[in-house]
Short mmCIF file of N, CA and C in Angstrom, two decimals:
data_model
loop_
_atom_site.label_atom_id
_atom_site.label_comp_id
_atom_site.label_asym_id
_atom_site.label_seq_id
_atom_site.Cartn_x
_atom_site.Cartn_y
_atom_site.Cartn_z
N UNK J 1 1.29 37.39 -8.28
CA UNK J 1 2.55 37.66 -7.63
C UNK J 1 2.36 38.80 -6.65
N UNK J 2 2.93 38.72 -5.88
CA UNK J 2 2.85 39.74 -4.26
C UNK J 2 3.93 40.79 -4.68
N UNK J 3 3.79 42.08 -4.62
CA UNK J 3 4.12 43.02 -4.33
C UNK J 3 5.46 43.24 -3.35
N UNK J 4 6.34 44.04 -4.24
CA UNK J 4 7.70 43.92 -3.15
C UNK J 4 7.53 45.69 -2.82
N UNK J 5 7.15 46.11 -1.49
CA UNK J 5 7.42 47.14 -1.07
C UNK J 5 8.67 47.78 -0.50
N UNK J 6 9.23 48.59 -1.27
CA UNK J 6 10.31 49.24 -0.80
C UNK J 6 10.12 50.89 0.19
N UNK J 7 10.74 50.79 1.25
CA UNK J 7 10.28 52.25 1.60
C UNK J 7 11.21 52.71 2.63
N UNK J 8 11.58 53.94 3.23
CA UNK J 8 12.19 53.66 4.13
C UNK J 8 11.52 54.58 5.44
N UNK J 9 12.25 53.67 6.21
CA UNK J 9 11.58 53.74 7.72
C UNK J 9 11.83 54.68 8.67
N UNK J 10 11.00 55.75 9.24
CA UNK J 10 11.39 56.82 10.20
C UNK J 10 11.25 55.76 11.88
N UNK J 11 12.26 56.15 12.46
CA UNK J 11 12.64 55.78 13.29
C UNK J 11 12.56 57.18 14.63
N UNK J 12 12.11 57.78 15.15
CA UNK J 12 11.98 58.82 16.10
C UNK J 12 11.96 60.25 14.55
N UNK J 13 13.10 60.86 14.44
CA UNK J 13 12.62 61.98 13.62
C UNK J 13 13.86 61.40 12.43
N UNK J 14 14.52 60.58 12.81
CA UNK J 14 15.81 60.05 11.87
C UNK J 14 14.79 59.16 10.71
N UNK J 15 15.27 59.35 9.46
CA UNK J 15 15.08 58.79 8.40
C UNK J 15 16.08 57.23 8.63
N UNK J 16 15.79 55.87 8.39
CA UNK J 16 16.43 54.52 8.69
C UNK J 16 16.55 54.34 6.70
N UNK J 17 17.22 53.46 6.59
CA UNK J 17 17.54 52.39 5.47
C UNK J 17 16.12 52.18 4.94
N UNK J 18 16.46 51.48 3.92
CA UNK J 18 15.37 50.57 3.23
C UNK J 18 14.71 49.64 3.88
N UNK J 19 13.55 49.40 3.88
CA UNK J 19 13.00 48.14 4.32
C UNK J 19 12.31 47.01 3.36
N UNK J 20 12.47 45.74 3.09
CA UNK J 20 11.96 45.38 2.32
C UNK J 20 10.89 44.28 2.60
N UNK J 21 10.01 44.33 2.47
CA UNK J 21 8.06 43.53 2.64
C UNK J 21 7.96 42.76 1.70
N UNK J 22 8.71 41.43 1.72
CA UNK J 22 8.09 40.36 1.03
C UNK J 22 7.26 38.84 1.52
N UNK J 23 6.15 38.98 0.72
CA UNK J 23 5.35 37.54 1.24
C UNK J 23 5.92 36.49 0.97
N UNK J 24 5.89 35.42 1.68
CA UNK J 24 6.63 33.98 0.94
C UNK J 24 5.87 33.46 -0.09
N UNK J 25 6.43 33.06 -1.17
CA UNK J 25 5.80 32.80 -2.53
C UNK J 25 6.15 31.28 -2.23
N UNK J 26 4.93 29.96 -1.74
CA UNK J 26 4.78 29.04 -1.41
C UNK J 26 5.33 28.04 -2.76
N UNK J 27 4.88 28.87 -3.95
CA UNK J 27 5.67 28.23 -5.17
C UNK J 27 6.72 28.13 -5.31
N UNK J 28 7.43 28.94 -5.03
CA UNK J 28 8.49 29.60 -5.50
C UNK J 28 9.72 28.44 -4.34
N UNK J 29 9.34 28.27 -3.33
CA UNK J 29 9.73 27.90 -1.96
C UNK J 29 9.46 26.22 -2.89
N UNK J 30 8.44 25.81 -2.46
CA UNK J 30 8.34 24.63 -3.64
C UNK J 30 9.08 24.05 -4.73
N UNK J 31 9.45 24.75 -5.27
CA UNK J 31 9.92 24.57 -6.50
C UNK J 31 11.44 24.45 -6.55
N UNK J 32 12.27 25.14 -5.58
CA UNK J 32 13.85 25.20 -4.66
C UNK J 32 13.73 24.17 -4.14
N UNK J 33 12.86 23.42 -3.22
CA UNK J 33 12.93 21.94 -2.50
C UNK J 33 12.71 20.91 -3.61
N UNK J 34 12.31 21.02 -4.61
CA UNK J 34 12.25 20.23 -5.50
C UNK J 34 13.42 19.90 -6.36
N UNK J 35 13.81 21.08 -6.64
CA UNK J 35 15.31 21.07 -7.03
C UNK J 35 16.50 20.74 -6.08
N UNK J 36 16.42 21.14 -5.16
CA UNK J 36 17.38 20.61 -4.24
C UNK J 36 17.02 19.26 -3.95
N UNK J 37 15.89 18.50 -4.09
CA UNK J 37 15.54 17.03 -3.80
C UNK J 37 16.01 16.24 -4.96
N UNK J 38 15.97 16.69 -6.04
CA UNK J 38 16.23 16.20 -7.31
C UNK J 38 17.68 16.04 -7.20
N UNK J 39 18.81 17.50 -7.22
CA UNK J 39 19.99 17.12 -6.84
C UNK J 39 20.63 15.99 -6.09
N UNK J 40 20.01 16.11 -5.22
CA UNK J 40 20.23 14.60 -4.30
C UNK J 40 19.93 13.48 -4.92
N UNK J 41 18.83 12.92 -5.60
CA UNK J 41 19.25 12.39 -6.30
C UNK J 41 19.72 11.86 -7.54
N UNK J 42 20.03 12.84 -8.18
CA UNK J 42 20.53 12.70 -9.01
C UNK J 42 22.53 12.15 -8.67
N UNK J 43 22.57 12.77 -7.51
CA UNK J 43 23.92 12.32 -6.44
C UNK J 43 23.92 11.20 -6.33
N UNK J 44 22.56 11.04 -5.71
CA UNK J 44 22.64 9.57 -5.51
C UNK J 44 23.00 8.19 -6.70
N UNK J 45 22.24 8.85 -7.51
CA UNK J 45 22.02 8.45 -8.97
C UNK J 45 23.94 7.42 -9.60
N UNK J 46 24.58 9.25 -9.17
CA UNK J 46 25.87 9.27 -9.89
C UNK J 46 26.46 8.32 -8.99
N UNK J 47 26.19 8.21 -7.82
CA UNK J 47 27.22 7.25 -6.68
C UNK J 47 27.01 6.11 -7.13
N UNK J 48 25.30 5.38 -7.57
CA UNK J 48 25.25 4.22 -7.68
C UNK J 48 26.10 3.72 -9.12
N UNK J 49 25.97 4.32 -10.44
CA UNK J 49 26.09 4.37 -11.28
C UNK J 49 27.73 4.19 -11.12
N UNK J 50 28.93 4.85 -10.89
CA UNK J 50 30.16 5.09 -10.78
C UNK J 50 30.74 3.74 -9.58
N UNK J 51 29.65 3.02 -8.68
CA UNK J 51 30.01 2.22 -8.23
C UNK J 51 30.08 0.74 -8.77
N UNK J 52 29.21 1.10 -10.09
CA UNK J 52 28.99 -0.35 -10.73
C UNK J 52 29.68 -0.57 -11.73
N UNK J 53 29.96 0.95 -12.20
CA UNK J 53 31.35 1.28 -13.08
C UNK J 53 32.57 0.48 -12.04
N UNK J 54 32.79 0.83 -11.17
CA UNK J 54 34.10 0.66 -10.82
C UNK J 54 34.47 -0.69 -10.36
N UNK J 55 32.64 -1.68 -10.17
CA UNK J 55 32.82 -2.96 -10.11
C UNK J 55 33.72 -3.51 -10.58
N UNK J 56 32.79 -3.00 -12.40
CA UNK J 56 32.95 -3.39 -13.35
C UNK J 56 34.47 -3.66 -13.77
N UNK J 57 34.86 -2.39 -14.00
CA UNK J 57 36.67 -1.96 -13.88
C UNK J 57 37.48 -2.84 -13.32
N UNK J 58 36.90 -3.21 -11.88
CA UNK J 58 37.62 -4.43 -11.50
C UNK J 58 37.77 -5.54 -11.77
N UNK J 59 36.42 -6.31 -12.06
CA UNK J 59 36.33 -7.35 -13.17
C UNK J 59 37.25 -7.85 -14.41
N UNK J 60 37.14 -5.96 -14.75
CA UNK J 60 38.12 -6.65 -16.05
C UNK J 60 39.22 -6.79 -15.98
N UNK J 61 40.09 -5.81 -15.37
CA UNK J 61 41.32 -5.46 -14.60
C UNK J 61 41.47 -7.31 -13.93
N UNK J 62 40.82 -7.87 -12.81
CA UNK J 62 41.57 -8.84 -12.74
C UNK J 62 41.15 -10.14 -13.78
N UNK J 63 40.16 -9.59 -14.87
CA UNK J 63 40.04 -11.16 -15.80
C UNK J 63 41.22 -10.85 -16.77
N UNK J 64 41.77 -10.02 -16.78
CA UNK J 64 43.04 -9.18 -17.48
C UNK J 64 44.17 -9.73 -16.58
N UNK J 65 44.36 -10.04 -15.45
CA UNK J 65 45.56 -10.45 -14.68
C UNK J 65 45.49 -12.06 -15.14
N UNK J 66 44.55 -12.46 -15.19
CA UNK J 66 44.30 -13.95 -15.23
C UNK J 66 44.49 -14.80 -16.30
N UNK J 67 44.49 -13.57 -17.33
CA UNK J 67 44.67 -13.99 -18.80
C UNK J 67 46.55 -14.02 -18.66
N UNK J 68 46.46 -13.11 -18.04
CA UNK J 68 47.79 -12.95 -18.02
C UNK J 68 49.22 -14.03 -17.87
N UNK J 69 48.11 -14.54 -16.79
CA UNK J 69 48.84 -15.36 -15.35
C UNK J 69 48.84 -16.80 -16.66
N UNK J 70 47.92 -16.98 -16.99
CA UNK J 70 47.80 -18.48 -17.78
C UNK J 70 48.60 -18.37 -19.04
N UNK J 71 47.98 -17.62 -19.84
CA UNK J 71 49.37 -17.28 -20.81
C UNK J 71 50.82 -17.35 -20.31
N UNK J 72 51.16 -16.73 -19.21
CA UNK J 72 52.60 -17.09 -18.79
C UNK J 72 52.96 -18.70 -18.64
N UNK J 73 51.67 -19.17 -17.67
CA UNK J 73 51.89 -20.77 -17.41
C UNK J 73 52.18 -21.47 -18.78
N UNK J 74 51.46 -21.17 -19.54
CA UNK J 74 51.33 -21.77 -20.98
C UNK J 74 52.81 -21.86 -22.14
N UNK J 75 52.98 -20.30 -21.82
CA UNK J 75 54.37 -19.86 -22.32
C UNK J 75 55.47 -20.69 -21.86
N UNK J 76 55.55 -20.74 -20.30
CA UNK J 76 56.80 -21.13 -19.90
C UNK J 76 56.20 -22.99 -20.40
N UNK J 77 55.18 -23.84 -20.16
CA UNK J 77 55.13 -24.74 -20.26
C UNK J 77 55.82 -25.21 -21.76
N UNK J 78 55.56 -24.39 -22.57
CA UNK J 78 56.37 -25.05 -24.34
C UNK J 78 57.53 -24.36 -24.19
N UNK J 79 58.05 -23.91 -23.15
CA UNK J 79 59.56 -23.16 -22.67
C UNK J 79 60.60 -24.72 -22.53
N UNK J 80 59.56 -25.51 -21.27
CA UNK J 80 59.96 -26.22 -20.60
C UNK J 80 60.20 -27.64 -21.70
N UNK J 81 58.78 -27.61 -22.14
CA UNK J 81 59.26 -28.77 -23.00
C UNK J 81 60.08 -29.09 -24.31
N UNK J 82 60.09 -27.57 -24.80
CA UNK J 82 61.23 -27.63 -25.58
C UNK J 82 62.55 -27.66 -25.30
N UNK J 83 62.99 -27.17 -24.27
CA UNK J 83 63.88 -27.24 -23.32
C UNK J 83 64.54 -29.24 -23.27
N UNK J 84 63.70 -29.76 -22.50
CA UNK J 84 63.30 -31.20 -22.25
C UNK J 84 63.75 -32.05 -23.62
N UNK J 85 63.41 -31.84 -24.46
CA UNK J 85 63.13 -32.06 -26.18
C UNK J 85 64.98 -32.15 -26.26
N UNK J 86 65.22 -31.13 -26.34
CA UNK J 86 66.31 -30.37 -26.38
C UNK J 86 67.61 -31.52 -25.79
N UNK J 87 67.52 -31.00 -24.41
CA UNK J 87 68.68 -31.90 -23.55
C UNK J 87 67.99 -33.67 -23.88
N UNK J 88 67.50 -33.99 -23.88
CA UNK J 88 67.03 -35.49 -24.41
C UNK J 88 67.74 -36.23 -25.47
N UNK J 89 67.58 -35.05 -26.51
CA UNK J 89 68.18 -35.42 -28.13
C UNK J 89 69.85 -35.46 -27.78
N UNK J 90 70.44 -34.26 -26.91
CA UNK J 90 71.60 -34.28 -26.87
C UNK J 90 72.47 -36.13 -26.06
N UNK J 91 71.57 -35.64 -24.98
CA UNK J 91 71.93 -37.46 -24.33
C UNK J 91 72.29 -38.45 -24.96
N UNK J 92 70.93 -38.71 -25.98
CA UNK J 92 70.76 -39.69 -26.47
C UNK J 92 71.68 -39.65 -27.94
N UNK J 93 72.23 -38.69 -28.02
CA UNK J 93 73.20 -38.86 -29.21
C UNK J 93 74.51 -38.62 -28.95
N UNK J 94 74.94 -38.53 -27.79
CA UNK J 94 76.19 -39.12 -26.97
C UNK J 94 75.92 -40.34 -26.38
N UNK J 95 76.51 -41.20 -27.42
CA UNK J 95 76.79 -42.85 -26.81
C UNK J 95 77.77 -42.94 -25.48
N UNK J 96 79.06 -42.54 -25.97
CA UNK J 96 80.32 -42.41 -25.28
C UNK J 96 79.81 -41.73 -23.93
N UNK J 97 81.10 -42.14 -23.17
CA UNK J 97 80.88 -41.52 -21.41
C UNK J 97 81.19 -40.13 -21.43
N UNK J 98 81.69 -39.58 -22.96
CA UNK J 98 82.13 -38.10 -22.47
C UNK J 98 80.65 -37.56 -22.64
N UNK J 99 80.40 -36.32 -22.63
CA UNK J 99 78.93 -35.46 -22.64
C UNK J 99 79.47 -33.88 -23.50
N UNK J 100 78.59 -33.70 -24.03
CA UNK J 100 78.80 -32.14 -24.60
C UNK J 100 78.99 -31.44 -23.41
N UNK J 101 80.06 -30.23 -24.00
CA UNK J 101 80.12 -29.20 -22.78
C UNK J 101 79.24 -28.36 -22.66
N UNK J 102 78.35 -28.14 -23.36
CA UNK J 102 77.23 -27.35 -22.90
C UNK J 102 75.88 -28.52 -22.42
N UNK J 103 76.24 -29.33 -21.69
CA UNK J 103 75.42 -30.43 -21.27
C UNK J 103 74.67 -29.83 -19.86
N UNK J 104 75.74 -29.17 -18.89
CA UNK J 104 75.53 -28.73 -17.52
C UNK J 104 74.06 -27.15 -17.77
N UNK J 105 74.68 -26.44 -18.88
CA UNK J 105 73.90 -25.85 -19.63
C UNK J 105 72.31 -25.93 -20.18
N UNK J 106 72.49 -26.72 -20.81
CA UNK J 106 71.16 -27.24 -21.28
C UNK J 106 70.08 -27.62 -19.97
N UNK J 107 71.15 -28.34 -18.96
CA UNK J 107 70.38 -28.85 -18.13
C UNK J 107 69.63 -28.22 -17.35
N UNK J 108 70.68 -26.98 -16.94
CA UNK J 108 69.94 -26.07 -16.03
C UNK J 108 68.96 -25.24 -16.97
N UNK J 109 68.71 -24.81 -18.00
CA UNK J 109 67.61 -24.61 -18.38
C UNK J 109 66.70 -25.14 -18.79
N UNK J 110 66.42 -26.42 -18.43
CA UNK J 110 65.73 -27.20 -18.33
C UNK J 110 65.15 -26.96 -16.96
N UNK J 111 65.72 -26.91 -15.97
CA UNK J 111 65.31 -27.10 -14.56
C UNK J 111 64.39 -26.14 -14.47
N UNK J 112 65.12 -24.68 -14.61
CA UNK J 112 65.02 -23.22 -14.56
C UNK J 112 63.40 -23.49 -15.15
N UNK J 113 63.19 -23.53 -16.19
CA UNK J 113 62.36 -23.59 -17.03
C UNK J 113 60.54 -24.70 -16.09
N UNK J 114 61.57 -25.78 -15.62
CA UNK J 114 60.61 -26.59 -14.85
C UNK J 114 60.15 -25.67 -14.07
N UNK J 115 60.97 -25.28 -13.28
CA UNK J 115 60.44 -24.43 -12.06
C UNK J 115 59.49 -23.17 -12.52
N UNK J 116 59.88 -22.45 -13.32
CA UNK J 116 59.00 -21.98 -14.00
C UNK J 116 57.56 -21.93 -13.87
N UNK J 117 57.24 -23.07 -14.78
CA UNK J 117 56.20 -24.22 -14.57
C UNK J 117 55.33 -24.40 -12.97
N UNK J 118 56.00 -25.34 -12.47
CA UNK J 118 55.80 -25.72 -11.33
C UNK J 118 55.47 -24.67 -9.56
N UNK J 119 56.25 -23.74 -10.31
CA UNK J 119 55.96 -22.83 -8.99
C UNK J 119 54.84 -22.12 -9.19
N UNK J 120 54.20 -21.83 -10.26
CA UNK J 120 53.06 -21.44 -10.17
C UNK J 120 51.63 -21.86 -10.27
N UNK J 121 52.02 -22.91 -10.66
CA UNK J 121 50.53 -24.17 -10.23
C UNK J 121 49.64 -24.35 -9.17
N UNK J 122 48.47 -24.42 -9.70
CA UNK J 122 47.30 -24.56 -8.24
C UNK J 122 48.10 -25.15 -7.81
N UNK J 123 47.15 -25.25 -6.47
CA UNK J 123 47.72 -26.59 -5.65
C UNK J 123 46.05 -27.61 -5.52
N UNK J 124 46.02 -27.52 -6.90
CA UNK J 124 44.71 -28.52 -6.80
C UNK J 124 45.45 -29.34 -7.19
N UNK J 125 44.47 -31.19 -7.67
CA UNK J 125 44.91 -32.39 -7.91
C UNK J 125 45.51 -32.09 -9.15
N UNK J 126 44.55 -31.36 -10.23
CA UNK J 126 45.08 -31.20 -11.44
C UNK J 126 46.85 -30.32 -11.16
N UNK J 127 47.46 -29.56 -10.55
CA UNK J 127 48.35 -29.21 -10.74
C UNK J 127 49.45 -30.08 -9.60
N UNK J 128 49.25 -31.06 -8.61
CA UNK J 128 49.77 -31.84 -8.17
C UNK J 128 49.88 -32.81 -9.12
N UNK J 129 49.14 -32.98 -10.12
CA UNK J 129 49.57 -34.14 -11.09
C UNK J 129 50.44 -33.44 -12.03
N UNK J 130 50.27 -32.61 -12.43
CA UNK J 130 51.18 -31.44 -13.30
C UNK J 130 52.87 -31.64 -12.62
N UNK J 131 52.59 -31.90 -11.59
CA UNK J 131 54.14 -31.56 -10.86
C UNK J 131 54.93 -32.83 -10.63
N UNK J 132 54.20 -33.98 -10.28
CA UNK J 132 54.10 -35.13 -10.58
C UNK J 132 55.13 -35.84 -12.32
N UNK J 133 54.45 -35.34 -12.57
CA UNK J 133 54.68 -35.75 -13.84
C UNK J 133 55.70 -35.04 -14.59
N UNK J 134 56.40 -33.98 -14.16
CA UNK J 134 57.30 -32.68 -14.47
C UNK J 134 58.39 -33.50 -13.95
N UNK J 135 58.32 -33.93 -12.32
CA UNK J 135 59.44 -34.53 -11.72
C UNK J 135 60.16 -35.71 -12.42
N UNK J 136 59.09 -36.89 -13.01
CA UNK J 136 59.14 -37.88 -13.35
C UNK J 136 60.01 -37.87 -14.43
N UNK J 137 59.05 -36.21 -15.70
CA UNK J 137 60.04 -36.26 -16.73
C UNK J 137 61.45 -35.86 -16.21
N UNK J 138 61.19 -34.93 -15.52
CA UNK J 138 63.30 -34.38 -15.10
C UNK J 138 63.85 -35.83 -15.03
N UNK J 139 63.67 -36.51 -14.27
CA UNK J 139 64.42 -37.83 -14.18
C UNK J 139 64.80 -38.77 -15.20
N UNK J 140 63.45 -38.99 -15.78
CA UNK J 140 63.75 -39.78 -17.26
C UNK J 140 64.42 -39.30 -18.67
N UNK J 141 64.16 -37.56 -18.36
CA UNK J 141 65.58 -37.24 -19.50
C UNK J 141 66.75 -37.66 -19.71
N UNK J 142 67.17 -37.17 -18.42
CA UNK J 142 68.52 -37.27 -17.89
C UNK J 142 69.00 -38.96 -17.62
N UNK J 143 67.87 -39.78 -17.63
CA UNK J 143 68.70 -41.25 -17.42
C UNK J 143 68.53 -42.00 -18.75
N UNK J 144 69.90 -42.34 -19.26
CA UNK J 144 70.26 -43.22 -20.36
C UNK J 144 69.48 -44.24 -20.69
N UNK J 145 68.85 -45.37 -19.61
CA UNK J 145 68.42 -46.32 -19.67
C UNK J 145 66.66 -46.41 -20.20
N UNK J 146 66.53 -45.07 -19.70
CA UNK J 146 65.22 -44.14 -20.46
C UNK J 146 64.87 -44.04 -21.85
N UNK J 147 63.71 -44.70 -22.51
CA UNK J 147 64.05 -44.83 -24.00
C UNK J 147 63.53 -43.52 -24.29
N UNK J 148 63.52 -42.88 -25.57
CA UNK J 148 63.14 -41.53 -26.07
C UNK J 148 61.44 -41.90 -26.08
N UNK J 149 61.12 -42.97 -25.95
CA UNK J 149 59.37 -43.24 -25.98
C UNK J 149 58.99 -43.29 -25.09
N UNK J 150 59.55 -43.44 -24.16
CA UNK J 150 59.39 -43.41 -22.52
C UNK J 150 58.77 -41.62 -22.02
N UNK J 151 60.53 -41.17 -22.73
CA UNK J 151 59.82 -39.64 -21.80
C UNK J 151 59.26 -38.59 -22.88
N UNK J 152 59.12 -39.36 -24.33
CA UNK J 152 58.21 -38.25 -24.87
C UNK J 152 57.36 -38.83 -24.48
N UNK J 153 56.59 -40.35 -23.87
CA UNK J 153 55.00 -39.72 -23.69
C UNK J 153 54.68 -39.28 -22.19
N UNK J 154 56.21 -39.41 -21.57
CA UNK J 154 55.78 -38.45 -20.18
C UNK J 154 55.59 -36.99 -20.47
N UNK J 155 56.64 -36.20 -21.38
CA UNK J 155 56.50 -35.05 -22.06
C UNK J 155 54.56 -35.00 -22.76
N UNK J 156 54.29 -35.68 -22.93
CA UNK J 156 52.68 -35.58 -23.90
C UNK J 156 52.02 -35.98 -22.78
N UNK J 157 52.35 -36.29 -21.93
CA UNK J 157 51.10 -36.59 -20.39
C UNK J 157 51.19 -35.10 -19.63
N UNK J 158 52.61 -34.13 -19.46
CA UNK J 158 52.25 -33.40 -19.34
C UNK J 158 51.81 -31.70 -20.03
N UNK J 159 52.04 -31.91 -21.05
CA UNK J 159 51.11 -31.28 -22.48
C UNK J 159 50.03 -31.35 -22.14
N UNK J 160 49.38 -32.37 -21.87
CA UNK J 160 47.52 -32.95 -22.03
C UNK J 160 47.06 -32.48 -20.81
N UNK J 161 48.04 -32.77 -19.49
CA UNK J 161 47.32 -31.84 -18.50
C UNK J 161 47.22 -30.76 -18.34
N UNK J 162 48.37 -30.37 -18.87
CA UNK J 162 48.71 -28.53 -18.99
C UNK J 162 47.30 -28.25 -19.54
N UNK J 163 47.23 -28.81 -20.76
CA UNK J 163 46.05 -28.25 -21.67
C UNK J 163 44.89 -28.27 -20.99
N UNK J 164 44.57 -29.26 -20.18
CA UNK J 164 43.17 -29.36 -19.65
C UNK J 164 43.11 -28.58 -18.17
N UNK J 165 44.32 -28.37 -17.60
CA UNK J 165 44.74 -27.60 -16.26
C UNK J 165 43.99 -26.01 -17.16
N UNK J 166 44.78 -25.72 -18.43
CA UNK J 166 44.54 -24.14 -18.43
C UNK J 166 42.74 -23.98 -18.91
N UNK J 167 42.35 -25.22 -19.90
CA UNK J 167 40.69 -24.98 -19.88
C UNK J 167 40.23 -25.06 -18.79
N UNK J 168 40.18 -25.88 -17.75
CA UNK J 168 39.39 -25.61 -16.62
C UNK J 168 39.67 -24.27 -16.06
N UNK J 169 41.26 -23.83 -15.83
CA UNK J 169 40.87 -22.19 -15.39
C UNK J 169 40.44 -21.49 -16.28
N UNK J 170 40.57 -21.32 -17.63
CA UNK J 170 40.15 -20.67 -18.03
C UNK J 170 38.74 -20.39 -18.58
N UNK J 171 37.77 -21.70 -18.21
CA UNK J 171 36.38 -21.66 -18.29
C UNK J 171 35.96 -20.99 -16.58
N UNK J 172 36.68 -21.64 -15.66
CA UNK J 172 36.39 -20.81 -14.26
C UNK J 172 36.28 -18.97 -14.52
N UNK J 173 37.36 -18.86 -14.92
CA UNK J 173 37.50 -17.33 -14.71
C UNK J 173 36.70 -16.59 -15.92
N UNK J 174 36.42 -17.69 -17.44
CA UNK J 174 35.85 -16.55 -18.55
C UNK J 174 34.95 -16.93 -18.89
N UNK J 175 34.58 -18.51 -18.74
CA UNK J 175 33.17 -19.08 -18.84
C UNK J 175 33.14 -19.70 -20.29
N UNK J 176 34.19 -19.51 -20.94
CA UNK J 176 34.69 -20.12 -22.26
C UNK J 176 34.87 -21.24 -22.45
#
């Protein structure tokens, strides 16, 4: 190690301050760039690391919306068909031309309920057939001449697509 000389300096007959005589310690100098190189990356380190985190975060965050989104479809779909179920039985057990007064009732939550359904459907084939077949049932509830075997297996045609509409998204988005 080099010697730190302290002394102070005559300047004409005036006594000056301290002066201080140090050699550069090439180690020492070394060893600060090393650390300061390391910092960096270790920066670097944290950026990459916190970016794959936050991929990640996103990933789940929207396989978390998606779960979301289908569960709702799913929900409102046994909304709808119980709904359907529902105003069907009532029809069909009014012979007579009068109708229950909660007929207008039933109906619109039936609709309500379709729409439900329907407005949020791909617009792939599978959910054009979904909609398809939603329309068909609205119609065949509501008409008398419609046997109850008629539109429960339009009701079970669209059950079966529902079901196979939500496995295909839900193998798309979870691989399940």
């Amino acid at each position: 190690m080099d010697k730190i000389q302290l002394s102070n300096q005559v300047v004409g007959d005036e006594l000056q301050g301290f002066v201080i005589s140090v050699v550069t310690d090439i180690v020492a100098v070394s060893a600060t760039a090393l650390v300061g190189l390391g910092s960096v990356f270790v920066s670097l380190a944290l950026v990459y690391v916190t970016r794959k985190n936050q991929k990640s975060q996103n990933a789940v965050h929207a396989a978390s919306l998606a779960i979301s989104h289908w569960d709702n479809v799913q929900r409102n779909t046994a909304k709808y068909l119980s709904s359907v179920s529902c105003l069907g039985m009532v029809i069909r057990n009014h012979k007579g031309d009068e109708m229950p007064l909660n007929l207008p009732q039933l109906y619109s939550e039936m609709m309500e309920n379709s729409l439900n359904v329907t407005l949020v459907l791909p617009d792939s084939d599978q959910g054009k057939i979904i909609n398809r077949l939603i329309a068909d049932l609205n119609k065949a509830v509501i008409n008398r001449d419609c046997s109850h075997t008629d539109s429960g297996a339009l009701a079970s045609a669209v059950g079966t697509q529902m079901r196979n509409l939500l496995r295909e998204e839900r193998q798309k988005h979870f691989g399940n």
